[in-house]
């Protein structure tokens, strides 16, 4: 059984069997794994900084986001609506290997984040031969933009979503006699998906761009469902932020910007397709 490659960038892979494709994929996965391992080593070398200062940062009152919001609150006399206050949370480990398991997961996930551009480049090298020369031309810079949006999303998740989430659950209590004592596993299992999820969510414009290229979505359709998208964004922001409108707006604005960028990109794709159709018919 043969797989035929319509791309022109790699003639050596113009016709390959299924198992030959698997062998090529295995090579890319191995290189990606090595890159993640090297990133994990970097995490181990700087573990004190990464764990105590960065990952545990949202539990400290001097975290940059808390400091910035309090200053903003004072500057505009908002009455402590933005200032999140003291984070009174105790941590514990309830299993023998609990801390080791968390540490191992942290260095692996951190290694992946550090190596993300290289990992995506390996993925791109695998799928690139299957693209036509026209598709390759239209996808120039994809590695840079995917990596750029991923890191912007990670920063947004870390400096915006994570502190709001930590602050909300730290102050939430159904009774004054109940004290919040978190396990380190539950803390990191809550924090890490939020940060990585934000990194992936920021890929929305690129995803919509490529979906528009294959006629799955259109700028008209995105404008039509914009009101529903805004409601969904507000609901998500309401879940992860304290119950006040200003906090929800702060979390929602970047998502709205990404949505509007998606519409502009889809419109650009449609204009380009319209011009190409005119050229073909002329």
Coordinates of C-alpha atoms in Angstrom, one line a residue:
X1 CA 0.0 0.0 0.0
X2 CA 1.5 3.3 -1.1
X3 CA 0.8 6.9 0.0
X4 CA 1.2 9.4 -2.8
X5 CA 2.7 12.8 -1.9
X6 CA 1.3 15.8 -3.9
X7 CA 3.9 18.2 -2.6
X8 CA 7.0 19.1 -4.5
X9 CA 9.3 20.0 -1.6
X10 CA 10.7 16.5 -1.0
X11 CA 10.8 14.2 -4.1
X12 CA 12.4 11.4 -2.0
X13 CA 9.0 11.1 -0.3
X14 CA 6.9 11.3 -3.4
X15 CA 5.8 7.7 -2.9
X16 CA 6.2 5.9 0.5
X17 CA 4.6 3.0 2.1
X18 CA 2.6 3.2 5.3
X19 CA 5.4 1.7 7.4
X20 CA 8.0 4.1 5.7
X21 CA 5.8 7.0 6.8
X22 CA 5.7 5.6 10.3
X23 CA 9.5 5.3 10.3
X24 CA 9.8 8.9 9.3
X25 CA 7.3 9.9 12.0
X26 CA 9.3 8.0 14.6
X27 CA 12.4 9.9 13.7
X28 CA 10.6 13.2 14.2
X29 CA 9.1 12.0 17.5
X30 CA 12.5 10.9 18.7
X31 CA 14.0 14.3 18.0
X32 CA 11.1 16.0 19.7
X33 CA 11.5 13.8 22.7
X34 CA 15.2 14.6 22.9
X35 CA 14.4 18.3 22.8
X36 CA 11.8 17.9 25.6
X37 CA 14.4 16.0 27.6
X38 CA 16.9 18.8 27.1
X39 CA 14.2 21.3 28.2
X40 CA 13.5 19.2 31.2
X41 CA 17.2 19.3 32.1
X42 CA 17.1 23.1 32.0
X43 CA 14.1 22.9 34.4
X44 CA 16.1 20.7 36.8
X45 CA 19.0 23.1 36.7
X46 CA 16.8 26.1 37.6
X47 CA 14.3 24.1 39.6
X48 CA 14.5 26.4 42.7
X49 CA 13.6 29.5 40.6
X50 CA 11.0 27.8 38.5
X51 CA 9.1 26.1 41.3
X52 CA 9.4 28.5 44.2
X53 CA 9.4 31.8 42.3
X54 CA 7.3 31.0 39.1
X55 CA 5.0 28.1 39.8
X56 CA 4.3 29.0 43.4
X57 CA 4.3 32.7 42.5
X58 CA 0.4 33.0 42.3
X59 CA 0.3 32.0 46.0
X60 CA 2.4 35.0 47.1
X61 CA 1.0 38.4 47.7
X62 CA 3.9 40.1 45.9
X63 CA 3.1 38.3 42.6
X64 CA 3.3 40.9 39.8
X65 CA -0.3 40.6 38.8
X66 CA -1.6 41.2 42.3
X67 CA 0.8 44.2 42.7
X68 CA -0.2 45.7 39.4
X69 CA -3.9 45.3 40.0
X70 CA -3.7 46.9 43.5
X71 CA -1.8 49.8 42.0
X72 CA -4.3 50.2 39.3
X73 CA -7.1 50.0 41.9
X74 CA -5.5 52.8 43.9
X75 CA -4.7 54.9 40.8
X76 CA -8.4 55.0 39.7
X77 CA -10.0 54.8 43.2
X78 CA -12.0 51.7 42.4
X79 CA -12.5 50.7 46.0
X80 CA -10.5 47.5 46.1
X81 CA -12.4 45.9 43.3
X82 CA -9.2 44.8 41.6
X83 CA -7.0 44.2 44.5
X84 CA -7.2 40.5 45.4
X85 CA -5.8 40.7 48.9
X86 CA -3.8 38.2 50.9
X87 CA -3.5 34.6 49.6
X88 CA -4.0 32.5 52.8
X89 CA -3.4 28.9 51.6
X90 CA -1.4 26.1 53.1
X91 CA 0.1 23.3 51.0
X92 CA 0.7 19.7 51.9
X93 CA 1.7 16.4 50.4
X94 CA -0.4 13.4 51.4
X95 CA 1.5 10.6 49.7
X96 CA 5.0 9.2 50.0
X97 CA 6.0 10.0 46.4
X98 CA 3.7 13.0 46.1
X99 CA 6.3 15.7 45.8
X100 CA 8.5 13.6 43.5
X101 CA 5.6 12.9 41.2
X102 CA 4.7 16.6 41.0
X103 CA 8.3 17.5 40.4
X104 CA 8.6 15.0 37.6
X105 CA 5.5 16.2 35.9
X106 CA 6.7 19.8 36.2
X107 CA 10.0 19.3 34.6
X108 CA 8.4 17.3 31.7
X109 CA 5.7 19.9 31.0
X110 CA 8.2 22.7 31.4
X111 CA 10.6 20.9 29.1
X112 CA 7.8 20.7 26.5
X113 CA 7.0 24.4 26.8
X114 CA 10.7 25.3 26.4
X115 CA 11.0 23.0 23.4
X116 CA 7.7 23.8 21.8
X117 CA 9.0 25.7 18.7
X118 CA 11.4 22.8 17.9
X119 CA 8.6 20.2 18.6
X120 CA 6.3 22.0 16.2
X121 CA 9.0 22.4 13.7
X122 CA 9.5 18.6 13.7
X123 CA 5.8 18.2 13.2
X124 CA 5.8 20.7 10.4
X125 CA 8.7 18.9 8.7
X126 CA 6.6 15.7 8.7
X127 CA 3.5 17.2 7.2
X128 CA 5.2 19.7 4.9
X129 CA 6.0 17.2 2.0
X130 CA 2.2 16.5 1.7
X131 CA 1.5 20.1 0.9
X132 CA 1.5 21.6 -2.6
X133 CA 3.9 24.5 -3.5
X134 CA 0.9 26.9 -3.3
X135 CA 0.0 25.7 0.2
X136 CA 3.6 26.0 1.3
X137 CA 3.7 29.5 0.0
X138 CA 0.6 30.4 1.9
X139 CA 1.9 28.9 5.1
X140 CA 5.2 30.8 5.3
X141 CA 6.1 31.8 8.9
X142 CA 3.7 29.3 10.4
X143 CA 6.3 28.1 12.9
X144 CA 7.0 31.6 14.1
X145 CA 3.3 32.5 14.5
X146 CA 2.3 29.2 16.1
X147 CA 5.2 29.5 18.6
X148 CA 4.6 33.3 19.2
X149 CA 0.9 32.8 19.9
X150 CA 1.6 29.8 22.1
X151 CA 4.0 31.7 24.3
X152 CA 1.7 34.7 24.5
X153 CA -1.1 32.4 25.5
X154 CA 1.1 30.8 28.2
X155 CA 2.0 34.2 29.6
X156 CA -1.6 35.2 29.6
X157 CA -2.6 32.0 31.4
X158 CA 0.2 32.5 33.9
X159 CA -0.2 36.2 34.6
X160 CA -4.0 36.5 34.3
X161 CA -5.9 33.3 34.5
X162 CA -3.8 31.5 37.0
X163 CA -3.7 34.3 39.7
X164 CA -7.4 34.9 39.3
X165 CA -8.1 31.2 39.8
X166 CA -5.8 30.8 42.7
X167 CA -7.1 34.0 44.4
X168 CA -10.8 32.9 43.9
X169 CA -10.4 29.4 45.3
X170 CA -8.1 30.7 48.1
X171 CA -10.8 33.1 49.3
X172 CA -13.8 30.9 48.6
X173 CA -15.3 29.2 51.7
X174 CA -18.7 27.8 52.5
X175 CA -18.0 28.1 56.3
X176 CA -15.5 30.1 58.4
X177 CA -14.5 27.0 60.3
X178 CA -13.2 25.3 57.1
X179 CA -9.6 26.1 56.3
X180 CA -8.1 25.8 52.8
X181 CA -5.3 23.3 52.9
X182 CA -4.4 22.2 49.3
X183 CA -2.3 19.2 48.2
X184 CA 0.5 20.2 45.9
X185 CA -0.8 17.7 43.4
X186 CA -4.2 19.4 43.2
X187 CA -2.6 22.9 43.0
X188 CA -0.3 22.0 40.0
X189 CA -3.0 19.9 38.4
X190 CA -5.2 23.0 38.4
X191 CA -2.5 25.5 37.4
X192 CA -0.8 23.7 34.6
X193 CA -3.8 22.9 32.4
X194 CA -4.9 26.5 32.7
X195 CA -1.6 27.8 31.5
X196 CA -1.2 25.2 28.7
X197 CA -4.9 25.6 27.8
X198 CA -4.4 29.3 27.3
X199 CA -1.4 28.7 25.1
X200 CA -3.5 26.4 22.9
X201 CA -6.5 28.8 23.0
X202 CA -4.3 31.5 21.5
X203 CA -4.0 29.4 18.4
X204 CA -7.6 30.4 17.5
X205 CA -6.7 32.9 14.8
X206 CA -4.4 30.4 13.0
X207 CA -6.9 27.6 13.3
X208 CA -9.6 29.8 11.8
X209 CA -7.3 30.9 9.1
X210 CA -6.6 27.3 7.9
X211 CA -10.3 26.4 8.3
X212 CA -11.2 29.3 6.1
X213 CA -8.7 28.1 3.5
X214 CA -10.6 24.7 3.3
X215 CA -14.0 26.5 3.3
X216 CA -15.0 25.1 6.7
X217 CA -15.7 28.6 8.3
X218 CA -16.1 32.0 6.8
X219 CA -15.9 35.6 8.1
X220 CA -19.6 36.0 7.6
X221 CA -20.4 33.0 9.8
X222 CA -18.0 34.2 12.5
X223 CA -19.7 37.6 12.5
X224 CA -23.1 35.9 12.6
X225 CA -22.2 33.8 15.7
X226 CA -20.2 36.6 17.4
X227 CA -22.8 37.3 20.0
X228 CA -22.9 33.6 21.1
X229 CA -19.1 33.6 21.1
X230 CA -19.0 36.6 23.4
X231 CA -21.5 34.9 25.8
X232 CA -19.3 31.8 25.9
X233 CA -16.2 33.9 26.6
X234 CA -18.0 35.8 29.4
X235 CA -19.2 32.6 31.0
X236 CA -15.7 31.1 30.9
X237 CA -14.2 34.3 32.3
X238 CA -16.9 34.3 35.0
X239 CA -15.9 30.8 36.0
X240 CA -12.2 31.5 36.4
X241 CA -12.4 35.1 37.9
X242 CA -13.9 36.6 41.0
X243 CA -17.6 37.5 40.7
X244 CA -17.2 41.1 39.5
X245 CA -17.6 42.7 36.1
X246 CA -14.1 44.3 35.9
X247 CA -12.3 41.0 36.4
X248 CA -14.4 39.3 33.8
X249 CA -13.7 42.1 31.3
X250 CA -9.9 41.9 31.9
X251 CA -10.0 38.1 31.0
X252 CA -12.5 38.5 28.2
X253 CA -10.8 41.3 26.2
X254 CA -7.8 39.2 24.9
X255 CA -10.2 36.5 23.8
X256 CA -12.4 39.0 22.0
X257 CA -9.3 40.4 20.2
X258 CA -8.3 36.9 19.1
X259 CA -11.8 36.4 17.8
X260 CA -11.8 39.6 15.8
X261 CA -8.4 38.8 14.4
X262 CA -9.8 35.4 13.3
X263 CA -12.5 37.3 11.4
X264 CA -10.0 39.5 9.7
X265 CA -7.9 36.6 8.7
X266 CA -10.9 34.7 7.3
X267 CA -11.9 37.8 5.3
X268 CA -8.4 38.0 3.9
X269 CA -8.5 34.4 2.8
X270 CA -11.9 35.0 1.1
X271 CA -10.6 38.1 -0.8
X272 CA -7.6 36.1 -1.9
X273 CA -9.7 33.3 -3.2
X274 CA -12.0 35.7 -5.0
X275 CA -9.0 37.3 -6.8
X276 CA -7.7 33.9 -7.8
X277 CA -11.1 32.9 -9.2
X278 CA -11.2 36.1 -11.3
X279 CA -7.7 35.3 -12.6
X280 CA -8.7 31.8 -13.5
X281 CA -11.9 32.9 -15.4
X282 CA -10.1 35.7 -17.2

